[in-house]
PDB file of C-alpha atoms in Angstrom:
ATOM      1  CA  MET A   1      -0.054  -0.028  -0.460  1.00 74.00           C
ATOM      2  CA  ASP A   2       1.621   3.314  -1.296  1.00 82.00           C
ATOM      3  CA  LYS A   3       1.994   6.176   0.951  1.00 82.00           C
ATOM      4  CA  THR A   4      -1.158   7.845   0.148  1.00 86.00           C
ATOM      5  CA  THR A   5      -3.143   5.267   0.848  1.00 88.00           C
ATOM      6  CA  SER A   6      -1.881   4.574   3.841  1.00 83.00           C
ATOM      7  CA  THR A   7      -2.553   8.014   5.378  1.00 86.00           C
ATOM      8  CA  ALA A   8      -5.954   8.527   3.817  1.00 89.00           C
ATOM      9  CA  LEU A   9      -7.082   4.736   5.403  1.00 91.00           C
ATOM     10  CA  GLY A  10      -5.422   6.111   8.626  1.00 90.00           C
ATOM     11  CA  SER A  11      -7.347   9.507   8.575  1.00 93.00           C
ATOM     12  CA  GLY A  12     -10.899   7.548   7.776  1.00 94.00           C
ATOM     13  CA  LEU A  13     -10.316   5.155  10.106  1.00 96.00           C
ATOM     14  CA  THR A  14      -9.286   7.643  12.815  1.00 96.00           C
ATOM     15  CA  ASP A  15     -12.595   9.696  12.233  1.00 96.00           C
ATOM     16  CA  ALA A  16     -14.943   7.102  11.987  1.00 97.00           C
ATOM     17  CA  ALA A  17     -13.848   6.053  15.017  1.00 97.00           C
ATOM     18  CA  GLY A  18     -14.072   8.570  16.515  1.00 97.00           C
ATOM     19  CA  PHE A  19     -17.659   9.689  15.289  1.00 98.00           C
ATOM     20  CA  LEU A  20     -18.930   6.160  17.035  1.00 98.00           C
ATOM     21  CA  THR A  21     -17.671   6.689  20.323  1.00 98.00           C
ATOM     22  CA  GLY A  22     -18.711  10.638  20.378  1.00 98.00           C
ATOM     23  CA  THR A  23     -22.352   9.525  18.851  1.00 97.00           C
ATOM     24  CA  SER A  24     -21.972   6.930  21.580  1.00 97.00           C
ATOM     25  CA  ALA A  25     -20.674   8.844  24.937  1.00 97.00           C
ATOM     26  CA  GLY A  26     -23.260  11.649  23.848  1.00 97.00           C
ATOM     27  CA  ALA A  27     -25.941   9.342  23.126  1.00 96.00           C
ATOM     28  CA  LEU A  28     -25.113   7.605  26.445  1.00 96.00           C
ATOM     29  CA  LEU A  29     -24.605  10.949  28.234  1.00 96.00           C
ATOM     30  CA  ALA A  30     -28.457  12.368  27.051  1.00 96.00           C
ATOM     31  CA  LYS A  31     -30.517   9.432  27.800  1.00 95.00           C
ATOM     32  CA  LEU A  32     -28.581   9.799  32.102  1.00 96.00           C
ATOM     33  CA  LEU A  33     -29.728  13.451  31.682  1.00 96.00           C
ATOM     34  CA  GLY A  34     -33.191  12.425  30.685  1.00 93.00           C
ATOM     35  CA  PHE A  35     -33.645  13.199  27.353  1.00 93.00           C
ATOM     36  CA  ASP A  36     -33.721   9.348  25.828  1.00 87.00           C
ATOM     37  CA  PHE A  37     -34.430  10.380  21.962  1.00 87.00           C
ATOM     38  CA  LEU A  38     -34.935   6.884  21.343  1.00 88.00           C
ATOM     39  CA  ASN A  39     -38.389   5.792  23.557  1.00 86.00           C
ATOM     40  CA  GLN A  40     -40.128   9.036  23.396  1.00 83.00           C
ATOM     41  CA  PRO A  41     -42.984   9.587  20.862  1.00 86.00           C
ATOM     42  CA  GLY A  42     -42.746  12.028  18.751  1.00 87.00           C
ATOM     43  CA  TYR A  43     -40.667  15.415  18.648  1.00 89.00           C
ATOM     44  CA  ASP A  44     -41.103  17.407  21.668  1.00 92.00           C
ATOM     45  CA  THR A  45     -38.054  19.276  23.249  1.00 92.00           C
ATOM     46  CA  SER A  46     -36.556  16.625  24.794  1.00 92.00           C
ATOM     47  CA  VAL A  47     -36.714  14.708  22.185  1.00 93.00           C
ATOM     48  CA  ILE A  48     -34.682  17.180  19.926  1.00 94.00           C
ATOM     49  CA  ILE A  49     -31.967  18.155  23.078  1.00 95.00           C
ATOM     50  CA  GLY A  50     -31.389  14.862  22.795  1.00 95.00           C
ATOM     51  CA  MET A  51     -29.982  14.218  19.506  1.00 95.00           C
ATOM     52  CA  ALA A  52     -28.270  17.565  19.512  1.00 97.00           C
ATOM     53  CA  MET A  53     -25.924  15.926  21.528  1.00 97.00           C
ATOM     54  CA  VAL A  54     -25.582  12.936  20.026  1.00 97.00           C
ATOM     55  CA  GLY A  55     -24.894  15.475  17.063  1.00 97.00           C
ATOM     56  CA  LEU A  56     -22.803  17.504  19.232  1.00 97.00           C
ATOM     57  CA  GLY A  57     -21.450  14.501  20.671  1.00 97.00           C
ATOM     58  CA  GLY A  58     -20.335  12.930  17.145  1.00 97.00           C
ATOM     59  CA  GLY A  59     -18.488  16.795  16.107  1.00 97.00           C
ATOM     60  CA  LEU A  60     -16.256  16.552  19.293  1.00 98.00           C
ATOM     61  CA  GLY A  61     -15.588  12.783  19.226  1.00 98.00           C
ATOM     62  CA  VAL A  62     -14.530  13.809  15.315  1.00 97.00           C
ATOM     63  CA  LYS A  63     -11.960  16.580  16.507  1.00 98.00           C
ATOM     64  CA  LEU A  64     -10.336  15.111  19.433  1.00 97.00           C
ATOM     65  CA  ALA A  65      -9.674  11.793  17.796  1.00 97.00           C
ATOM     66  CA  ARG A  66      -7.886  14.425  14.406  1.00 96.00           C
ATOM     67  CA  THR A  67      -6.346  16.146  17.035  1.00 97.00           C
ATOM     68  CA  TRP A  68      -4.902  13.009  18.388  1.00 96.00           C
ATOM     69  CA  ARG A  69      -4.400  11.413  14.645  1.00 95.00           C
ATOM     70  CA  ALA A  70      -2.120  14.786  14.226  1.00 93.00           C
ATOM     71  CA  LYS A  71      -0.170  14.826  17.173  1.00 95.00           C
ATOM     72  CA  GLN A  72       0.326  10.495  16.570  1.00 91.00           C
ATOM     73  CA  LEU A  73       2.174  11.562  13.078  1.00 88.00           C
ATOM     74  CA  ALA A  74       4.054  14.523  14.774  1.00 91.00           C
ATOM     75  CA  LYS A  75       5.526  12.162  17.020  1.00 90.00           C
ATOM     76  CA  LYS A  76       6.359  10.035  13.853  1.00 83.00           C
ATOM     77  CA  SER A  77       8.038  13.429  12.026  1.00 74.00           C
TER      78      SER A  77
END
């Protein structure tokens, strides 16, 4: 595998892992705080807040994963 492909694959896998970890943490935190978006009928305020927490968790997870990957690549150089 050449360097470009390896870098792209590593970046994609890091982003995916960060996203999944972040959304899972956001969903867990939302449920613990009482904003259960999965078991509520309709779209009331608590459901919308729960979904926003999941989205924010996913974005934060990707950001943290990219920061971690950049630090790892800087150590190698």
